[in-house]
């Protein structure tokens, strides 16, 4: 039977989704004895080691004794104690970059199966069912749908969710359904749920609710069932969005990112630390960094000069694709060589600014036109063949998937590069809304967050890897969502989630967004282009 010290070690590593074998457990016990760690400091000391362990590139879910020894020796060489010193805040110890293919997959089942690139028929069904289950449980918890526990007249008027199988034989009655918009074999718009489908009639609908209603998104529909087995829609709307703190209060024990879970109390403490001690830290986000454009490298040089002159070095610089202004033809050796040369030129440019090259974390997120090994979501990182020089010159460079995530203290920042606005507008079904440009931005943000998914479209419109669909989910809501799009830039907050689009870097001026973790907010930044460029 394990002793209290062993149980404490196991508990800490389990918090980081790690399992620990007897060899690693004995090694950590020896470390505790060697450093005379008292019982009350065991958890905080082991947590420091666990955090450093999970930062290693070759760290595995089952703790490797070799990696563990290297981490411990590294901590000793740095002169660090195995206790957490609360008065010292080191941002790099709380900064993680999570690729889509590294995220743990949490499903509504006790059974576990290995993830594959091709997926299976079952996983394709499961991914859609999981999306429905997530939205449905949020709907049922919402105050507008959850009935009061106290007797009242309002309970009698409450419209409850029904399923499609409950429509049969009940023509003339009104129902509220939750399901996915799709097309049947005849090309008619219908609503699908886990029990079946029903054809929808939009002729009596004057104006849909706010948001985009696309093929593949989940919606709440109220209507009257007819003798022709169709549903005459009276109202249609997006499912309600659940705030991050509500979801965290329910699932706070689950480590969705695989980098260690924290409690709500810990989140609050970390948030205060950011506000009080790290108000100077900023993240830059640039999109459509066309390296083949004549103004891009001079524009980046001007941005770097501006940072150095003002002693304003960003902690993280996110560079989103496309890194080419035009698609590269398959097998075109000249275009491929030029693509690599452009990345090499970027490496040379950044190297001219040692303060930035050595201290800033560079995150490269591929766009739809960039060269990766797959063409379906989530996209793999840019092929390593093109990034050798950047890796050699930059000690803190990260070639990420699309989408990817950054965990900074208690904050989760999701980065997604896709031309979502145009894709969503092209695939609206039913009655199309007549809205202004400013409302379009709000509608897009509302739809993505209400759907809890980065791509609320049918797979024939936007193919996805079903085994990795969980990497596209937005539940719990992130702190910040970067929707890098060629559409006009914007920044707004919806249900506590700050959403921004930095827009294209090259335009009438140099444009990017600066995110401030201390405020969980962003600013739009602009530098004028030099006429000689």
Coordinates of C-alpha atoms in Angstrom, one line a residue:
X1 CA 0.0 0.0 0.0
X2 CA 1.3 3.5 -0.9
X3 CA 2.3 5.8 1.9
X4 CA 1.0 9.4 2.3
X5 CA 4.1 10.8 0.4
X6 CA 3.6 8.5 -2.5
X7 CA -0.1 9.4 -2.6
X8 CA 0.8 13.1 -2.7
X9 CA 3.2 12.5 -5.6
X10 CA 0.6 10.5 -7.5
X11 CA -2.1 13.1 -6.9
X12 CA 0.0 15.9 -8.3
X13 CA 1.0 14.1 -11.5
X14 CA -2.6 12.9 -12.0
X15 CA -3.6 16.6 -12.0
X16 CA -1.3 16.9 -15.1
X17 CA -2.9 13.8 -16.7
X18 CA 0.3 11.8 -16.1
X19 CA 0.6 8.3 -14.7
X20 CA 3.6 7.4 -12.7
X21 CA 5.4 4.0 -12.4
X22 CA 7.2 2.5 -9.4
X23 CA 10.7 3.6 -10.6
X24 CA 9.7 7.2 -11.1
X25 CA 7.8 7.2 -7.8
X26 CA 10.9 5.9 -6.0
X27 CA 13.1 8.5 -7.7
X28 CA 10.9 11.3 -6.5
X29 CA 10.8 9.9 -3.0
X30 CA 14.6 9.9 -3.0
X31 CA 14.5 13.6 -4.2
X32 CA 12.2 14.6 -1.3
X33 CA 14.4 12.8 1.2
X34 CA 17.6 14.3 -0.3
X35 CA 16.3 17.8 0.0
X36 CA 14.6 17.3 3.4
X37 CA 11.2 18.5 2.1
X38 CA 8.6 18.6 5.0
X39 CA 5.2 16.9 4.4
X40 CA 3.4 20.2 4.1
X41 CA 5.6 21.3 1.2
X42 CA 5.5 18.0 -0.8
X43 CA 2.7 18.9 -3.1
X44 CA 4.1 22.3 -4.0
X45 CA 7.5 20.9 -4.6
X46 CA 6.4 18.0 -6.8
X47 CA 4.1 20.3 -8.7
X48 CA 7.2 22.4 -9.8
X49 CA 8.9 19.2 -11.0
X50 CA 5.6 18.1 -12.8
X51 CA 5.3 21.4 -14.6
X52 CA 8.9 21.4 -15.8
X53 CA 8.5 17.7 -16.9
X54 CA 5.5 18.5 -19.0
X55 CA 7.3 21.3 -20.8
X56 CA 9.8 18.8 -22.2
X57 CA 9.3 17.9 -25.9
X58 CA 9.8 14.2 -25.2
X59 CA 7.6 14.1 -22.1
X60 CA 5.1 11.2 -22.2
X61 CA 1.8 10.6 -20.4
X62 CA 3.5 7.8 -18.4
X63 CA 6.3 9.6 -16.6
X64 CA 9.7 8.7 -18.1
X65 CA 12.4 8.3 -15.5
X66 CA 15.0 9.5 -17.9
X67 CA 13.2 12.8 -18.6
X68 CA 12.4 13.2 -14.9
X69 CA 16.1 12.9 -14.0
X70 CA 17.0 15.5 -16.7
X71 CA 14.4 17.9 -15.4
X72 CA 15.6 17.5 -11.8
X73 CA 19.2 18.0 -12.8
X74 CA 18.2 21.1 -14.8
X75 CA 16.5 22.6 -11.8
X76 CA 19.5 21.9 -9.6
X77 CA 21.8 23.5 -12.2
X78 CA 19.7 26.6 -12.3
X79 CA 20.0 26.9 -8.5
X80 CA 16.2 26.6 -8.1
X81 CA 14.7 25.0 -5.0
X82 CA 12.0 22.3 -5.3
X83 CA 9.6 24.6 -3.6
X84 CA 7.3 27.0 -5.3
X85 CA 8.4 30.6 -4.4
X86 CA 5.2 32.6 -4.5
X87 CA 6.9 36.0 -4.5
X88 CA 8.7 35.2 -7.8
X89 CA 6.6 35.1 -11.0
X90 CA 8.4 33.6 -14.0
X91 CA 6.0 34.0 -17.1
X92 CA 7.8 31.3 -19.1
X93 CA 6.9 28.7 -16.5
X94 CA 3.2 29.5 -17.1
X95 CA 3.4 29.7 -20.9
X96 CA 2.4 26.6 -23.0
X97 CA 1.8 26.2 -26.7
X98 CA -0.7 23.4 -27.5
X99 CA -1.1 21.8 -30.9
X100 CA -4.4 20.4 -32.1
X101 CA -2.9 16.9 -32.2
X102 CA -1.6 17.1 -28.6
X103 CA -5.0 18.0 -27.0
X104 CA -6.5 15.2 -24.9
X105 CA -9.8 13.8 -26.2
X106 CA -12.6 13.8 -23.7
X107 CA -15.7 11.9 -24.7
X108 CA -19.0 10.9 -23.2
X109 CA -17.9 7.3 -22.7
X110 CA -15.8 5.1 -20.5
X111 CA -14.3 3.3 -23.5
X112 CA -11.1 4.6 -25.1
X113 CA -9.8 4.0 -28.6
X114 CA -6.6 5.1 -30.3
X115 CA -6.9 8.2 -32.5
X116 CA -6.1 7.9 -36.2
X117 CA -5.8 10.3 -39.1
X118 CA -8.3 8.6 -41.3
X119 CA -10.9 8.1 -38.6
X120 CA -13.7 5.6 -38.8
X121 CA -17.4 5.6 -39.6
X122 CA -18.1 5.4 -35.9
X123 CA -15.8 8.3 -35.0
X124 CA -17.5 10.5 -37.6
X125 CA -20.9 9.8 -35.9
X126 CA -19.4 10.2 -32.4
X127 CA -17.9 13.6 -33.2
X128 CA -21.2 15.0 -34.3
X129 CA -23.0 13.3 -31.4
X130 CA -20.5 14.8 -28.9
X131 CA -21.1 18.3 -30.4
X132 CA -24.9 17.8 -29.9
X133 CA -24.4 16.6 -26.4
X134 CA -22.2 19.5 -25.4
X135 CA -24.7 22.0 -26.8
X136 CA -27.7 20.2 -25.3
X137 CA -26.4 20.1 -21.8
X138 CA -25.6 23.8 -22.0
X139 CA -29.2 24.5 -23.2
X140 CA -30.7 22.4 -20.4
X141 CA -28.7 24.3 -17.8
X142 CA -29.6 27.7 -19.2
X143 CA -32.0 29.7 -17.1
X144 CA -34.4 30.2 -20.0
X145 CA -34.9 26.5 -20.4
X146 CA -34.3 25.0 -17.0
X147 CA -37.7 25.0 -15.1
X148 CA -37.8 26.5 -11.6
X149 CA -38.0 24.0 -8.7
X150 CA -40.8 26.1 -7.1
X151 CA -44.4 25.6 -8.3
X152 CA -45.5 28.5 -10.4
X153 CA -47.8 29.4 -13.4
X154 CA -44.7 29.9 -15.5
X155 CA -43.9 26.2 -15.3
X156 CA -47.2 25.5 -17.2
X157 CA -46.2 27.8 -20.0
X158 CA -42.6 26.5 -20.2
X159 CA -41.7 25.2 -23.7
X160 CA -39.5 22.1 -23.3
X161 CA -37.2 20.5 -25.8
X162 CA -38.6 17.7 -27.8
X163 CA -37.0 15.2 -30.2
X164 CA -38.0 14.4 -33.8
X165 CA -39.5 11.1 -32.8
X166 CA -42.0 12.9 -30.6
X167 CA -43.5 14.7 -33.6
X168 CA -45.2 11.6 -35.1
X169 CA -49.0 11.6 -35.0
X170 CA -49.1 15.1 -33.4
X171 CA -49.9 17.4 -36.4
X172 CA -51.1 20.8 -35.4
X173 CA -49.0 21.0 -32.2
X174 CA -46.1 23.3 -31.6
X175 CA -42.7 22.0 -30.7
X176 CA -39.2 23.3 -29.7
X177 CA -36.4 21.2 -31.2
X178 CA -32.7 21.2 -31.0
X179 CA -30.8 19.7 -34.0
X180 CA -28.4 20.2 -36.9
X181 CA -29.4 21.9 -40.1
X182 CA -28.7 19.6 -43.1
X183 CA -30.1 18.7 -46.6
X184 CA -32.0 15.5 -47.3
X185 CA -31.6 13.5 -50.6
X186 CA -34.2 15.8 -52.3
X187 CA -32.1 18.8 -51.4
X188 CA -34.7 20.1 -48.9
X189 CA -33.5 21.7 -45.7
X190 CA -34.2 19.5 -42.6
X191 CA -33.3 19.3 -39.0
X192 CA -31.5 16.3 -37.7
X193 CA -31.1 15.1 -34.1
X194 CA -30.1 11.8 -32.5
X195 CA -33.6 10.3 -33.1
X196 CA -34.3 11.3 -36.8
X197 CA -35.0 14.2 -39.0
X198 CA -37.8 16.5 -40.1
X199 CA -38.2 18.7 -43.2
X200 CA -38.3 22.4 -42.4
X201 CA -40.6 25.0 -44.1
X202 CA -39.2 28.6 -43.9
X203 CA -42.1 30.3 -45.7
X204 CA -43.8 31.6 -42.5
X205 CA -40.5 32.9 -41.0
X206 CA -40.2 36.7 -41.3
X207 CA -36.7 37.2 -39.7
X208 CA -34.4 34.6 -38.2
X209 CA -32.6 35.2 -34.9
X210 CA -29.2 36.7 -34.7
X211 CA -26.3 34.8 -36.1
X212 CA -25.5 32.7 -39.2
X213 CA -27.6 29.6 -39.8
X214 CA -25.4 27.4 -42.0
X215 CA -25.5 23.8 -43.2
X216 CA -24.0 21.8 -40.3
X217 CA -24.8 24.2 -37.4
X218 CA -27.0 23.3 -34.5
X219 CA -30.0 25.4 -33.9
X220 CA -33.1 25.8 -31.7
X221 CA -36.2 25.7 -33.9
X222 CA -39.8 26.4 -32.8
X223 CA -42.6 25.5 -35.2
X224 CA -45.8 23.7 -35.9
X225 CA -45.9 20.1 -37.2
X226 CA -48.1 19.6 -40.2
X227 CA -49.9 16.8 -41.9
X228 CA -47.3 16.8 -44.6
X229 CA -44.7 15.8 -42.0
X230 CA -42.9 19.1 -42.2
X231 CA -42.3 21.7 -39.5
X232 CA -43.5 25.2 -40.3
X233 CA -40.9 27.4 -38.6
X234 CA -42.1 30.2 -36.4
X235 CA -38.7 31.1 -34.9
X236 CA -35.1 29.9 -35.2
X237 CA -32.2 30.9 -33.1
X238 CA -28.7 29.9 -31.9
X239 CA -28.3 27.8 -28.8
X240 CA -27.3 29.8 -25.7
X241 CA -23.6 30.2 -25.0
X242 CA -22.4 29.1 -21.5
X243 CA -19.8 31.4 -19.9
X244 CA -16.4 30.1 -19.2
X245 CA -16.7 30.4 -15.4
X246 CA -19.9 28.4 -15.4
X247 CA -18.3 25.6 -17.4
X248 CA -15.1 25.7 -15.3
X249 CA -17.2 25.4 -12.1
X250 CA -18.7 22.2 -13.5
X251 CA -15.6 20.7 -15.2
X252 CA -12.8 22.4 -13.3
X253 CA -11.3 19.0 -12.5
X254 CA -10.8 18.1 -16.2
X255 CA -7.5 19.1 -17.9
X256 CA -8.8 19.9 -21.4
X257 CA -5.4 21.1 -22.7
X258 CA -3.2 18.4 -21.2
X259 CA -1.0 21.0 -19.4
X260 CA -2.3 20.6 -15.8
X261 CA -5.7 21.5 -14.4
X262 CA -6.3 24.4 -12.0
X263 CA -9.2 25.1 -9.6
X264 CA -11.3 28.2 -9.8
X265 CA -9.5 29.6 -6.7
X266 CA -6.2 29.0 -8.4
X267 CA -7.5 30.7 -11.5
X268 CA -8.5 33.8 -9.5
X269 CA -5.1 33.9 -7.8
X270 CA -3.2 33.6 -11.2
X271 CA -5.4 36.3 -12.7
X272 CA -4.5 38.7 -9.9
X273 CA -0.8 37.8 -10.5
X274 CA -1.1 38.8 -14.1
X275 CA -2.8 42.0 -13.4
X276 CA -0.5 43.1 -10.6
X277 CA 2.9 41.8 -11.7
X278 CA 2.7 41.2 -15.5
X279 CA 0.9 44.3 -16.8
X280 CA 3.9 45.0 -19.1
X281 CA 3.5 41.7 -21.1
X282 CA 2.0 41.8 -24.5
X283 CA 1.3 39.4 -27.4
X284 CA 1.5 40.5 -31.0
X285 CA -0.7 38.8 -33.6
X286 CA -0.2 39.3 -37.4
X287 CA -2.1 37.6 -40.1
X288 CA -1.6 37.1 -43.9
X289 CA 2.2 37.6 -43.5
X290 CA 2.8 37.2 -47.2
X291 CA 6.6 36.7 -47.4
X292 CA 6.5 36.9 -51.2
X293 CA 5.1 40.4 -51.1
X294 CA 7.5 43.2 -51.7
X295 CA 6.4 45.2 -48.6
X296 CA 6.3 42.4 -46.1
X297 CA 9.9 42.1 -45.0
X298 CA 10.5 45.8 -44.9
X299 CA 7.2 46.2 -43.0
X300 CA 8.4 43.6 -40.4
X301 CA 11.7 45.4 -40.2
X302 CA 9.9 48.6 -39.4
X303 CA 7.8 46.9 -36.8
X304 CA 10.9 45.4 -35.1
X305 CA 12.6 48.8 -35.2
X306 CA 9.6 50.3 -33.6
X307 CA 9.7 47.7 -30.8
X308 CA 13.5 48.1 -30.2
X309 CA 13.4 51.9 -30.2
X310 CA 10.6 52.0 -27.7
X311 CA 12.1 49.1 -25.6
X312 CA 8.8 47.3 -26.2
X313 CA 9.6 43.6 -26.8
X314 CA 6.5 41.4 -27.1
X315 CA 6.5 38.2 -25.1
X316 CA 4.8 36.3 -27.9
X317 CA 4.5 37.1 -31.6
X318 CA 1.9 35.0 -33.5
X319 CA 2.5 35.0 -37.2
X320 CA -0.5 33.5 -39.1
X321 CA -0.5 32.5 -42.7
X322 CA -1.0 32.6 -45.5
X323 CA 2.8 33.0 -45.9
X324 CA 2.3 33.3 -49.6
X325 CA 0.0 35.6 -51.5
X326 CA -0.9 33.0 -54.1
X327 CA -1.4 29.2 -54.0
X328 CA 1.6 27.1 -54.9
X329 CA 1.0 24.7 -57.8
X330 CA 1.7 21.1 -57.0
X331 CA 5.1 20.0 -58.1
X332 CA 6.2 23.5 -59.1
X333 CA 9.9 23.4 -58.0
X334 CA 10.5 27.1 -58.6
X335 CA 7.6 28.2 -56.4
X336 CA 8.5 25.7 -53.7
X337 CA 12.1 27.0 -53.7
X338 CA 10.9 30.6 -53.5
X339 CA 8.6 29.6 -50.6
X340 CA 11.6 28.2 -48.7
X341 CA 13.9 31.2 -49.5
X342 CA 11.2 33.5 -48.1
X343 CA 11.3 31.7 -44.8
X344 CA 15.1 31.9 -44.8
X345 CA 15.0 35.6 -45.5
X346 CA 12.7 36.0 -42.5
X347 CA 15.1 34.1 -40.3
X348 CA 17.9 36.5 -41.5
X349 CA 15.7 39.5 -40.7
X350 CA 14.8 38.4 -37.2
X351 CA 18.4 37.6 -36.4
X352 CA 19.3 41.2 -36.9
X353 CA 17.3 42.0 -33.8
X354 CA 18.9 40.0 -31.0
X355 CA 16.6 41.3 -28.2
X356 CA 13.6 40.1 -30.1
X357 CA 15.2 36.9 -31.5
X358 CA 16.3 35.7 -28.0
X359 CA 13.4 36.8 -25.9
X360 CA 10.2 36.6 -28.0
X361 CA 8.3 33.4 -28.6
X362 CA 7.5 33.2 -32.3
X363 CA 4.4 31.1 -33.2
X364 CA 3.9 30.2 -36.8
X365 CA 0.3 29.2 -37.7
X366 CA -0.3 27.9 -41.3
X367 CA -3.0 29.3 -43.4
X368 CA -5.1 27.5 -46.1
X369 CA -2.5 28.2 -48.9
X370 CA 0.5 27.1 -46.9
X371 CA 2.3 23.8 -47.4
X372 CA 1.4 21.2 -44.8
X373 CA 1.1 17.4 -45.0
X374 CA -2.7 17.5 -44.9
X375 CA -5.5 19.7 -46.3
X376 CA -8.2 19.1 -43.8
X377 CA -8.8 20.6 -40.4
X378 CA -6.9 20.6 -38.1
X379 CA -3.9 21.5 -40.3
X380 CA -0.5 20.1 -39.4
X381 CA 2.4 22.6 -39.0
X382 CA 4.3 24.0 -41.9
X383 CA 6.6 21.3 -43.3
X384 CA 9.9 21.2 -41.4
X385 CA 11.8 21.3 -44.7
X386 CA 11.0 25.0 -45.0
X387 CA 11.7 26.0 -41.4
X388 CA 15.2 24.6 -40.7
X389 CA 16.9 28.0 -40.7
X390 CA 14.2 29.6 -38.5
X391 CA 14.7 26.8 -36.0
X392 CA 18.4 27.2 -36.0
X393 CA 18.3 31.0 -35.5
X394 CA 15.4 31.4 -33.0
X395 CA 15.6 29.6 -29.7
X396 CA 11.9 30.1 -28.9
X397 CA 10.2 29.3 -32.1
X398 CA 7.0 27.1 -32.3
X399 CA 5.6 25.8 -35.5
X400 CA 2.0 25.2 -34.6
X401 CA -1.0 23.4 -36.0
X402 CA -4.1 25.3 -37.2
X403 CA -5.9 25.7 -34.9
X404 CA -3.6 25.8 -31.9
X405 CA -3.8 27.1 -28.3
X406 CA -1.7 29.1 -25.9
X407 CA -2.1 28.5 -22.1
X408 CA -0.8 31.5 -20.2
X409 CA -1.4 31.2 -16.4
X410 CA -5.1 30.7 -16.2
X411 CA -5.9 32.1 -19.7
X412 CA -6.6 30.0 -22.7
X413 CA -6.0 31.6 -26.1
X414 CA -7.3 29.9 -29.2
X415 CA -5.7 30.8 -32.6
X416 CA -7.5 29.9 -35.8
X417 CA -6.5 31.0 -39.4
X418 CA -9.4 30.6 -41.8
X419 CA -11.4 32.8 -44.1
X420 CA -14.5 32.1 -42.0
X421 CA -16.6 35.2 -42.9
X422 CA -16.8 34.4 -46.6
X423 CA -17.3 30.7 -46.0
X424 CA -20.1 31.2 -43.5
X425 CA -21.9 33.7 -45.7
X426 CA -21.7 31.3 -48.7
X427 CA -23.4 28.5 -46.8
X428 CA -26.4 30.2 -45.1
X429 CA -29.6 28.2 -45.4
X430 CA -33.2 29.3 -45.1
X431 CA -33.9 33.0 -44.8
X432 CA -30.7 35.1 -45.2
X433 CA -30.4 38.0 -42.8
X434 CA -30.1 41.6 -44.0
X435 CA -27.6 43.2 -41.8
X436 CA -24.9 45.9 -41.9
X437 CA -21.2 45.2 -42.0
X438 CA -20.7 45.8 -38.3
X439 CA -23.5 43.4 -37.5
X440 CA -21.8 40.8 -39.7
X441 CA -18.8 40.7 -37.4
X442 CA -21.0 40.3 -34.4
X443 CA -23.0 37.6 -36.0
X444 CA -19.9 35.7 -36.9
X445 CA -18.5 35.8 -33.4
X446 CA -21.9 35.0 -31.9
X447 CA -22.3 32.0 -34.2
X448 CA -18.8 30.5 -33.5
X449 CA -19.1 30.8 -29.7
X450 CA -22.8 29.7 -29.5
X451 CA -21.9 26.7 -31.6
X452 CA -18.9 25.9 -29.4
X453 CA -16.9 25.0 -32.5
X454 CA -14.5 26.6 -34.9
X455 CA -16.1 25.1 -38.0
X456 CA -19.9 24.8 -37.6
X457 CA -20.2 23.5 -41.2
X458 CA -21.0 20.1 -42.8
X459 CA -18.0 18.0 -43.5
X460 CA -18.6 18.1 -47.3
X461 CA -18.2 21.9 -47.0
X462 CA -15.2 21.9 -44.6
X463 CA -13.6 18.5 -44.2
X464 CA -12.3 17.7 -40.7
X465 CA -10.5 14.8 -39.1
X466 CA -13.2 13.2 -37.0
X467 CA -10.8 11.8 -34.5
X468 CA -9.4 15.3 -33.8
X469 CA -12.7 17.2 -33.9
X470 CA -12.3 17.9 -30.2
X471 CA -9.4 20.2 -31.1
X472 CA -11.9 22.5 -32.9
X473 CA -14.3 22.7 -30.0
X474 CA -14.7 25.9 -27.9
X475 CA -15.9 24.3 -24.7
X476 CA -15.3 25.6 -22.1
X477 CA -15.2 29.0 -23.8
X478 CA -11.6 30.2 -24.1
X479 CA -10.5 33.5 -22.5
X480 CA -9.5 34.8 -25.9
X481 CA -10.2 33.7 -29.5
X482 CA -8.1 34.9 -32.4
X483 CA -10.1 34.5 -35.7
X484 CA -7.4 35.4 -38.2
X485 CA -9.3 36.2 -41.4
X486 CA -8.7 38.2 -44.6
X487 CA -12.0 40.1 -43.7
X488 CA -11.8 43.6 -42.0
X489 CA -10.2 43.5 -38.6
X490 CA -12.3 43.8 -35.4
X491 CA -12.2 43.2 -31.7
X492 CA -15.3 42.5 -29.5
X493 CA -16.2 40.6 -26.4
X494 CA -19.1 38.1 -26.3
X495 CA -20.2 36.2 -23.2
X496 CA -16.9 37.1 -21.5
X497 CA -14.8 35.8 -24.4
X498 CA -12.6 38.4 -26.2
X499 CA -12.6 37.8 -29.9
X500 CA -10.3 39.6 -32.4
X501 CA -9.3 39.5 -36.0
X502 CA -6.0 41.2 -36.7
X503 CA -6.8 41.5 -40.4
X504 CA -4.1 41.4 -43.2
X505 CA -0.7 42.7 -42.2
X506 CA -0.1 44.4 -45.5
X507 CA -2.7 46.8 -46.8
X508 CA -3.0 50.6 -46.8
X509 CA -0.8 50.4 -43.7
X510 CA 0.9 47.8 -41.5
X511 CA -1.8 46.4 -39.3
X512 CA -1.7 43.9 -36.4
X513 CA -3.3 43.4 -33.0
X514 CA -1.7 43.6 -29.6
X515 CA -3.2 41.4 -26.9
X516 CA -2.8 42.4 -23.2
X517 CA -3.1 39.4 -20.9
X518 CA -3.4 41.6 -17.8
X519 CA -6.6 43.1 -19.3
X520 CA -7.8 40.2 -21.4
X521 CA -8.2 42.8 -24.1
X522 CA -6.6 43.9 -27.3
X523 CA -5.6 47.0 -29.3
X524 CA -5.5 47.5 -33.0
X525 CA -2.0 48.7 -34.0
X526 CA -1.0 50.5 -37.2
X527 CA 2.2 51.8 -38.8
X528 CA 2.3 53.8 -42.0
X529 CA 4.0 52.1 -45.0
X530 CA 7.2 53.8 -46.3
X531 CA 6.6 55.1 -49.8
X532 CA 10.0 53.9 -50.9
X533 CA 9.0 50.3 -50.0

